Short mmCIF file of C-alpha atoms in Angstrom, two decimals:
data_model
loop_
_atom_site.label_atom_id
_atom_site.label_comp_id
_atom_site.label_asym_id
_atom_site.label_seq_id
_atom_site.Cartn_x
_atom_site.Cartn_y
_atom_site.Cartn_z
CA UNK X 18 -74.35 -78.94 -52.52
CA UNK X 19 -71.94 -75.91 -52.63
CA UNK X 20 -68.43 -76.33 -50.31
CA UNK X 21 -68.33 -75.23 -46.90
CA UNK X 22 -65.61 -74.35 -44.22
CA UNK X 23 -66.48 -75.93 -40.95
CA UNK X 24 -63.81 -74.88 -37.90
CA UNK X 25 -63.96 -77.01 -34.33
CA UNK X 26 -62.43 -75.58 -31.99
CA UNK X 27 -62.26 -78.69 -29.41
CA UNK X 28 -62.02 -78.14 -25.53
CA UNK X 29 -61.85 -80.33 -22.45
CA UNK X 30 -65.59 -80.12 -22.22
CA UNK X 31 -66.72 -77.99 -24.70
CA UNK X 32 -66.63 -77.77 -29.41
CA UNK X 33 -66.82 -74.96 -30.84
CA UNK X 34 -67.95 -74.90 -34.32
CA UNK X 35 -68.14 -73.13 -37.01
CA UNK X 36 -69.96 -72.84 -40.83
CA UNK X 37 -68.22 -70.33 -43.08
CA UNK X 38 -68.53 -69.72 -47.44
CA UNK X 39 -65.34 -71.54 -49.34
CA UNK X 40 -64.55 -68.53 -50.22
CA UNK X 41 -61.13 -66.39 -49.82
CA UNK X 42 -62.71 -64.23 -47.77
CA UNK X 43 -65.28 -66.33 -45.75
CA UNK X 44 -68.55 -65.35 -44.93
CA UNK X 45 -70.71 -67.15 -41.48
CA UNK X 46 -73.45 -68.72 -42.21
CA UNK X 47 -73.03 -70.57 -38.62
CA UNK X 48 -71.66 -71.01 -34.83
CA UNK X 49 -72.54 -73.49 -32.20
CA UNK X 50 -71.23 -74.58 -29.10
CA UNK X 51 -71.72 -77.96 -27.11
CA UNK X 52 -70.96 -77.64 -23.48
CA UNK X 53 -69.71 -79.99 -20.38
CA UNK X 54 -68.89 -82.62 -22.89
CA UNK X 55 -68.80 -86.37 -20.93
CA UNK X 56 -71.97 -84.98 -18.89
CA UNK X 57 -75.02 -82.55 -18.81
CA UNK X 58 -74.00 -82.21 -22.81
CA UNK X 59 -76.11 -79.92 -24.71
CA UNK X 60 -75.94 -78.11 -27.76
CA UNK X 61 -76.72 -74.51 -29.36
CA UNK X 62 -76.67 -73.23 -32.85
CA UNK X 63 -77.47 -69.75 -33.77
CA UNK X 64 -77.28 -67.86 -37.58
CA UNK X 65 -75.02 -65.30 -38.41
CA UNK X 66 -76.96 -62.78 -36.47
CA UNK X 67 -77.07 -63.95 -33.17
CA UNK X 68 -80.38 -65.29 -33.62
CA UNK X 69 -80.55 -69.00 -32.09
CA UNK X 70 -81.81 -71.84 -34.77
CA UNK X 71 -82.12 -74.66 -32.51
CA UNK X 72 -80.59 -76.32 -28.86
CA UNK X 73 -80.77 -80.08 -27.54
CA UNK X 74 -79.87 -82.01 -24.99
CA UNK X 75 -77.58 -84.35 -26.13
CA UNK X 76 -77.50 -86.70 -22.98
CA UNK X 77 -74.59 -90.31 -23.53
CA UNK X 78 -74.80 -88.73 -26.95
CA UNK X 79 -71.99 -85.89 -25.82
CA UNK X 80 -69.82 -89.09 -23.98
CA UNK X 81 -67.56 -88.12 -26.10
CA UNK X 82 -66.18 -85.06 -28.53
CA UNK X 83 -66.96 -88.18 -31.45
CA UNK X 84 -70.33 -87.74 -29.77
CA UNK X 85 -70.33 -83.84 -29.47
CA UNK X 86 -69.75 -83.53 -33.20
CA UNK X 87 -72.10 -86.19 -35.05
CA UNK X 88 -75.29 -84.55 -32.76
CA UNK X 89 -73.70 -80.42 -33.83
CA UNK X 90 -72.97 -81.81 -37.87
CA UNK X 91 -76.39 -83.70 -38.08
CA UNK X 92 -78.54 -79.52 -36.94
CA UNK X 93 -75.77 -78.47 -39.30
CA UNK X 94 -77.49 -80.62 -41.67
CA UNK X 95 -80.89 -80.18 -41.06
CA UNK X 96 -80.21 -76.29 -41.93
CA UNK X 97 -78.47 -76.31 -44.34
CA UNK X 98 -78.79 -79.23 -45.73
CA UNK X 99 -76.87 -77.52 -49.48
CA UNK X 100 -73.20 -76.71 -46.79
CA UNK X 101 -70.61 -79.91 -48.54
CA UNK X 102 -68.18 -80.00 -46.62
CA UNK X 103 -64.41 -79.32 -48.37
CA UNK X 104 -61.93 -78.44 -45.77
CA UNK X 105 -62.20 -78.09 -41.83
CA UNK X 106 -59.80 -75.45 -40.06
CA UNK X 107 -58.86 -76.59 -36.11
CA UNK X 108 -57.54 -74.18 -33.51
CA UNK X 109 -54.76 -77.00 -32.13
CA UNK X 110 -53.25 -75.40 -28.89
CA UNK X 111 -49.85 -76.66 -29.05
CA UNK X 112 -47.95 -76.73 -33.06
CA UNK X 113 -43.85 -77.12 -31.08
CA UNK X 114 -40.99 -75.66 -33.09
CA UNK X 115 -42.33 -76.57 -36.10
CA UNK X 116 -45.24 -74.87 -37.20
CA UNK X 117 -45.10 -71.45 -37.89
CA UNK X 118 -47.88 -70.99 -39.68
CA UNK X 119 -50.75 -73.39 -40.25
CA UNK X 120 -50.53 -77.08 -41.96
CA UNK X 121 -51.89 -79.86 -43.78
CA UNK X 122 -53.01 -83.14 -41.44
CA UNK X 123 -51.95 -86.32 -42.20
CA UNK X 124 -50.81 -89.52 -40.26
CA UNK X 125 -47.66 -87.71 -40.10
CA UNK X 126 -48.81 -84.26 -38.95
CA UNK X 127 -50.94 -86.17 -36.43
CA UNK X 128 -48.65 -88.04 -35.02
CA UNK X 129 -45.90 -85.11 -35.04
CA UNK X 130 -48.97 -82.74 -32.67
CA UNK X 131 -49.03 -86.02 -30.04
CA UNK X 132 -46.12 -86.18 -29.50
CA UNK X 133 -46.48 -81.97 -27.84
CA UNK X 134 -49.49 -83.18 -24.90
CA UNK X 135 -47.24 -83.26 -22.44
CA UNK X 136 -46.41 -79.82 -23.56
CA UNK X 137 -50.27 -78.75 -23.31
CA UNK X 138 -51.78 -81.56 -21.08
CA UNK X 139 -55.34 -79.98 -20.97
CA UNK X 140 -55.36 -77.94 -24.50
CA UNK X 141 -53.87 -80.81 -26.77
CA UNK X 142 -56.03 -84.04 -26.74
CA UNK X 143 -58.85 -82.44 -26.50
CA UNK X 144 -57.27 -80.94 -30.35
CA UNK X 145 -56.98 -83.87 -31.75
CA UNK X 146 -60.04 -85.47 -30.02
CA UNK X 147 -61.62 -83.41 -32.70
CA UNK X 148 -59.61 -83.82 -35.88
CA UNK X 149 -59.85 -87.13 -35.26
CA UNK X 150 -63.41 -86.64 -35.40
CA UNK X 151 -63.83 -84.94 -38.25
CA UNK X 152 -61.40 -87.00 -40.43
CA UNK X 153 -63.78 -89.97 -39.09
CA UNK X 154 -67.24 -87.25 -40.16
CA UNK X 155 -64.98 -86.11 -43.82
CA UNK X 156 -63.16 -88.17 -45.25
CA UNK X 157 -62.48 -86.86 -48.30
CA UNK X 158 -62.55 -82.76 -46.94
CA UNK X 159 -59.08 -81.49 -46.69
CA UNK X 160 -58.59 -81.43 -42.37
CA UNK X 161 -55.85 -77.24 -41.10
CA UNK X 162 -54.46 -77.15 -38.17
CA UNK X 163 -54.40 -74.56 -37.11
CA UNK X 164 -51.65 -73.04 -33.40
CA UNK X 165 -52.12 -70.83 -31.45
CA UNK X 166 -48.29 -70.99 -30.96
CA UNK X 167 -47.25 -69.97 -34.90
CA UNK X 168 -48.31 -66.05 -34.07
CA UNK X 169 -45.12 -65.71 -31.40
CA UNK X 170 -42.91 -68.72 -33.13
CA UNK X 171 -41.06 -64.84 -34.45
CA UNK X 172 -38.87 -64.11 -30.62
CA UNK X 173 -35.82 -62.77 -30.39
CA UNK X 174 -34.23 -65.14 -28.96
CA UNK X 175 -34.21 -63.27 -25.22
CA UNK X 176 -37.90 -63.20 -24.92
CA UNK X 177 -38.05 -67.08 -26.75
CA UNK X 178 -35.17 -68.73 -23.25
CA UNK X 179 -35.42 -69.41 -19.89
CA UNK X 180 -32.40 -68.75 -17.95
CA UNK X 181 -31.57 -73.02 -18.48
CA UNK X 182 -28.77 -75.01 -19.41
CA UNK X 183 -28.79 -74.34 -22.79
CA UNK X 184 -30.05 -77.61 -24.36
CA UNK X 185 -32.62 -77.78 -22.40
CA UNK X 186 -34.27 -75.03 -24.75
CA UNK X 187 -32.80 -76.71 -27.45
CA UNK X 188 -34.87 -79.59 -26.09
CA UNK X 189 -38.10 -77.01 -26.54
CA UNK X 190 -37.90 -76.35 -23.20
CA UNK X 191 -38.25 -72.80 -24.48
CA UNK X 192 -41.52 -69.42 -23.88
CA UNK X 193 -43.77 -70.89 -27.32
CA UNK X 194 -46.73 -67.92 -25.97
CA UNK X 195 -50.56 -68.90 -27.02
CA UNK X 196 -53.81 -67.27 -28.18
CA UNK X 197 -51.95 -66.26 -31.02
CA UNK X 198 -55.09 -66.86 -33.09
CA UNK X 199 -56.53 -64.29 -31.60
CA UNK X 200 -53.90 -61.99 -31.88
CA UNK X 201 -53.52 -62.88 -35.61
CA UNK X 202 -56.96 -61.53 -36.01
CA UNK X 203 -55.70 -58.24 -34.07
CA UNK X 204 -53.37 -57.37 -35.73
CA UNK X 205 -55.33 -57.64 -38.90
CA UNK X 206 -57.93 -55.75 -37.57
CA UNK X 207 -55.32 -52.91 -36.73
CA UNK X 208 -53.66 -53.41 -40.20
CA UNK X 209 -57.66 -53.23 -41.98
CA UNK X 210 -58.64 -50.13 -39.66
CA UNK X 211 -56.08 -48.39 -37.98
CA UNK X 212 -53.12 -48.51 -39.63
CA UNK X 213 -51.16 -45.95 -37.81
CA UNK X 214 -51.20 -48.19 -34.71
CA UNK X 215 -50.37 -51.05 -36.11
CA UNK X 216 -47.48 -50.01 -37.94
CA UNK X 217 -46.07 -49.23 -34.41
CA UNK X 218 -45.89 -50.64 -31.22
CA UNK X 219 -49.43 -52.07 -28.99
CA UNK X 220 -49.46 -54.02 -25.80
CA UNK X 221 -52.92 -56.80 -26.65
CA UNK X 222 -54.25 -57.19 -23.57
CA UNK X 223 -56.57 -61.46 -24.35
CA UNK X 224 -58.40 -61.60 -21.18
CA UNK X 225 -60.47 -64.54 -20.98
CA UNK X 226 -60.58 -67.03 -18.26
CA UNK X 227 -57.63 -67.81 -20.14
CA UNK X 228 -55.06 -63.85 -20.26
CA UNK X 229 -52.41 -62.61 -21.61
CA UNK X 230 -50.81 -60.48 -23.21
CA UNK X 231 -48.49 -59.76 -25.88
CA UNK X 232 -46.32 -57.24 -27.59
CA UNK X 233 -46.67 -57.17 -30.87
CA UNK X 234 -44.78 -53.92 -33.28
CA UNK X 235 -45.38 -53.55 -37.00
CA UNK X 236 -48.11 -56.82 -36.16
CA UNK X 237 -46.11 -59.26 -35.49
CA UNK X 238 -45.02 -60.44 -32.16
CA UNK X 239 -42.41 -59.68 -30.18
CA UNK X 240 -43.05 -60.76 -27.01
CA UNK X 241 -45.93 -62.59 -25.04
CA UNK X 242 -46.62 -62.92 -21.42
CA UNK X 243 -47.54 -67.23 -21.85
CA UNK X 244 -44.15 -68.99 -21.65
CA UNK X 245 -43.36 -72.76 -21.67
CA UNK X 246 -47.68 -73.56 -20.81
CA UNK X 247 -50.84 -71.93 -20.94
CA UNK X 248 -50.00 -71.27 -17.24
CA UNK X 249 -47.43 -68.31 -17.44
CA UNK X 250 -47.98 -64.40 -17.13
CA UNK X 251 -51.60 -63.16 -15.92
CA UNK X 252 -53.13 -64.32 -13.25
CA UNK X 253 -56.65 -66.36 -15.16
CA UNK X 254 -60.10 -67.62 -13.69
CA UNK X 255 -58.04 -70.53 -12.46
CA UNK X 256 -54.57 -70.54 -13.14
CA UNK X 257 -52.45 -69.69 -11.28
CA UNK X 258 -49.97 -67.47 -12.81
CA UNK X 259 -46.53 -66.36 -12.79
CA UNK X 260 -45.33 -67.79 -10.23
CA UNK X 261 -41.67 -68.45 -8.27
CA UNK X 262 -40.96 -71.63 -9.33
CA UNK X 263 -39.38 -72.50 -5.27
CA UNK X 264 -43.36 -72.52 -4.32
CA UNK X 265 -43.96 -75.20 -6.90
CA UNK X 266 -40.37 -76.77 -5.03
CA UNK X 267 -42.57 -76.13 -2.01
CA UNK X 268 -45.67 -77.49 -2.68
CA UNK X 269 -44.60 -81.01 -3.06
CA UNK X 270 -40.96 -81.03 -0.30
CA UNK X 271 -42.56 -79.23 2.54
CA UNK X 272 -46.22 -79.99 1.88
CA UNK X 273 -46.26 -83.64 0.48
CA UNK X 274 -48.69 -82.54 -2.14
CA UNK X 275 -47.75 -84.74 -5.47
CA UNK X 276 -46.93 -83.22 -8.94
CA UNK X 277 -51.25 -84.50 -10.15
CA UNK X 278 -52.13 -82.33 -6.18
CA UNK X 279 -49.92 -79.44 -7.72
CA UNK X 280 -50.95 -79.48 -11.13
CA UNK X 281 -54.31 -79.87 -9.49
CA UNK X 282 -53.76 -76.57 -7.71
CA UNK X 283 -52.75 -74.47 -10.05
CA UNK X 284 -54.93 -74.96 -13.40
CA UNK X 285 -58.11 -75.65 -11.68
CA UNK X 286 -58.02 -74.20 -8.48
CA UNK X 287 -55.66 -70.98 -8.90
CA UNK X 288 -56.16 -68.10 -10.35
CA UNK X 289 -59.43 -65.27 -9.39
CA UNK X 290 -61.05 -67.83 -8.72
CA UNK X 291 -58.66 -69.22 -6.03
CA UNK X 292 -58.31 -65.26 -4.34
CA UNK X 293 -61.83 -64.82 -4.41
CA UNK X 294 -62.95 -68.21 -2.77
CA UNK X 295 -65.60 -67.38 -4.73
CA UNK X 296 -65.58 -67.67 -9.03
CA UNK X 297 -63.83 -67.86 -12.06
CA UNK X 298 -66.52 -65.26 -13.92
CA UNK X 299 -65.36 -61.55 -13.59
CA UNK X 300 -68.83 -61.14 -13.54
CA UNK X 301 -69.75 -62.53 -10.67
CA UNK X 302 -67.35 -61.09 -8.94
CA UNK X 303 -67.94 -57.79 -10.46
CA UNK X 304 -71.81 -58.53 -9.03
CA UNK X 305 -70.62 -59.52 -5.79
CA UNK X 306 -70.44 -57.88 -2.64
CA UNK X 307 -67.30 -59.63 -0.59
CA UNK X 308 -64.38 -58.29 -0.35
CA UNK X 309 -62.54 -60.71 -2.09
CA UNK X 310 -64.12 -60.52 -5.00
CA UNK X 311 -62.25 -56.62 -5.51
CA UNK X 312 -59.40 -57.99 -3.77
CA UNK X 313 -59.28 -61.23 -7.38
CA UNK X 314 -59.96 -57.89 -8.80
CA UNK X 315 -56.90 -56.01 -8.07
CA UNK X 316 -54.99 -58.10 -8.93
CA UNK X 317 -55.60 -58.54 -11.55
CA UNK X 318 -55.96 -55.41 -13.56
CA UNK X 319 -52.85 -54.85 -11.14
CA UNK X 320 -50.98 -57.66 -12.89
CA UNK X 321 -52.16 -56.57 -16.41
CA UNK X 322 -50.70 -53.27 -16.23
CA UNK X 323 -47.44 -54.57 -14.18
CA UNK X 324 -47.00 -57.13 -17.74
CA UNK X 325 -48.31 -53.83 -20.41
CA UNK X 326 -45.63 -51.67 -18.44
CA UNK X 327 -42.94 -54.55 -19.21
CA UNK X 328 -44.03 -54.83 -23.00
CA UNK X 329 -43.70 -50.92 -23.04
CA UNK X 330 -39.78 -51.89 -21.69
CA UNK X 331 -39.73 -56.06 -24.30
CA UNK X 332 -41.23 -53.51 -27.79
CA UNK X 333 -39.98 -50.18 -27.23
CA UNK X 334 -42.30 -47.66 -26.24
CA UNK X 335 -46.00 -47.85 -26.25
CA UNK X 336 -48.02 -46.67 -29.14
CA UNK X 337 -51.57 -48.59 -27.93
CA UNK X 338 -53.25 -50.52 -25.70
CA UNK X 339 -56.24 -52.77 -27.05
CA UNK X 340 -58.96 -55.36 -25.06
CA UNK X 341 -59.88 -57.69 -26.35
CA UNK X 342 -62.01 -61.37 -25.33
CA UNK X 343 -64.72 -61.67 -23.27
CA UNK X 344 -63.81 -59.92 -20.28
CA UNK X 345 -61.34 -57.35 -22.49
CA UNK X 346 -64.50 -57.35 -24.55
CA UNK X 347 -67.18 -56.67 -21.78
CA UNK X 348 -66.12 -54.97 -18.60
CA UNK X 349 -66.03 -51.70 -17.96
CA UNK X 350 -65.03 -51.89 -14.78
CA UNK X 351 -61.27 -53.97 -15.64
CA UNK X 352 -60.85 -51.59 -18.47
CA UNK X 353 -61.12 -48.87 -16.33
CA UNK X 354 -59.40 -50.09 -12.80
CA UNK X 355 -56.16 -51.00 -15.69
CA UNK X 356 -55.78 -47.33 -17.69
CA UNK X 357 -56.92 -45.65 -15.04
CA UNK X 358 -53.63 -45.39 -13.01
CA UNK X 359 -50.87 -45.66 -16.35
CA UNK X 360 -51.30 -41.66 -17.39
CA UNK X 361 -47.84 -41.62 -16.10
CA UNK X 362 -47.31 -43.89 -19.46
CA UNK X 363 -49.91 -41.56 -21.44
CA UNK X 364 -52.36 -43.47 -21.48
CA UNK X 365 -55.31 -41.15 -20.58
CA UNK X 366 -59.15 -42.79 -20.90
CA UNK X 367 -62.09 -41.64 -21.86
CA UNK X 368 -64.92 -42.81 -19.00
CA UNK X 369 -67.98 -42.34 -20.70
CA UNK X 370 -66.59 -44.28 -23.73
CA UNK X 371 -65.77 -47.24 -21.76
CA UNK X 372 -68.36 -47.29 -19.96
CA UNK X 373 -70.41 -46.89 -22.81
CA UNK X 374 -67.96 -50.02 -24.58
CA UNK X 375 -66.93 -47.67 -27.81
CA UNK X 376 -65.30 -49.57 -29.69
CA UNK X 377 -61.89 -46.63 -29.54
CA UNK X 378 -62.35 -45.20 -24.81
CA UNK X 379 -58.63 -42.55 -24.67
CA UNK X 380 -58.82 -39.28 -24.49
CA UNK X 381 -56.67 -38.48 -26.12
CA UNK X 382 -53.89 -39.31 -25.20
CA UNK X 383 -50.23 -40.55 -25.81
CA UNK X 384 -51.59 -43.90 -27.01
CA UNK X 385 -54.59 -45.18 -28.55
CA UNK X 386 -57.20 -47.62 -25.97
CA UNK X 387 -59.36 -49.53 -28.53
CA UNK X 388 -62.01 -52.59 -27.72
CA UNK X 389 -61.90 -54.89 -30.53
CA UNK X 390 -64.00 -58.24 -30.28
CA UNK X 391 -62.39 -61.02 -31.01
CA UNK X 392 -62.62 -63.84 -34.21
CA UNK X 393 -60.17 -66.73 -33.13
CA UNK X 394 -62.96 -68.83 -35.73
CA UNK X 395 -63.25 -66.10 -39.03
CA UNK X 396 -58.20 -66.91 -38.66
CA UNK X 397 -59.48 -71.01 -39.34
CA UNK X 398 -61.59 -70.43 -41.97
CA UNK X 399 -59.10 -68.74 -43.32
CA UNK X 400 -56.40 -70.26 -42.91
CA UNK X 401 -58.75 -73.93 -43.92
CA UNK X 402 -60.56 -71.68 -47.40
CA UNK X 403 -56.77 -71.03 -48.15
CA UNK X 404 -55.89 -74.23 -48.69
CA UNK X 405 -57.95 -74.66 -51.03
CA UNK X 406 -57.21 -73.00 -53.15
#
């Protein structure tokens, strides 16, 4: 048996896994995903080159995260019988005020993270369910939590606070920011491949079903569009993005909606889905001839431009823009509609490079524009391997 690192990214109805070598710079050996946990759950496992190793319909065996993990591990053992799991790295969305770096998980830390579930009700419980399942499956392995909030924990006060009574800030009502694992990876790639940009001021747009923008100065986060929860900032697949809090009061007081109904609307029936009435999937919207689809995309790209402008103000300048995430990496239309109207800020897009999905898509303006695929699992694997010494 040889030591390996397992990464787990548990969502509300999904579980992503990665098998890596336990090295200072881990090498991926396999990735897998279980989709539709609790329903018609299905497992897919791929090798490092992306070739499918196996698929399996899990049925009742994928009714919860523990069952999904058992099935994924069984398939891993079939294809990698020599791989012993020495450490398990977990994506945990919320680390609160206390955690600005990965941490080993024990009962006390797990209990503290469970107290943060009200801060991230649609993510944290499922992240911790994955932790509990992994602790049961690998009782001797080192368990490490990697936090989406950690990358943003050193913001200046003005980018960390709301204009609320100060005692609420002291009790944890503040801007946390999310997608930190993705931003951590992008910061590392900028340092490795684009050191001049890394040393400057970069707006990184993580665009997917969840979407946000991070302002980085010398590779450190100074501002994020996401705040207290993962609702704020950009419109997303089904999440509302920035919203006047008076709208929430109106929905409760005048429309008679309960807090639970408002929560369901803001998290699950808004964003691209709510605006278009068609889909939360950008590919579906781009293929549609319904004018509502174009309007939803126009609002999405307008808000991205607006927030990039805000990041330029927060950073006191702009040297680069990075697109990442499923939409950022794959939608030439979104990148074009974001960048084309921003010549006033020094952005010049190379149309042919953008359509071809090139890694660098600026036309030599003052602002470099890059497309960098993110790799959150690698960030988690690095932290888990480091915990092994």
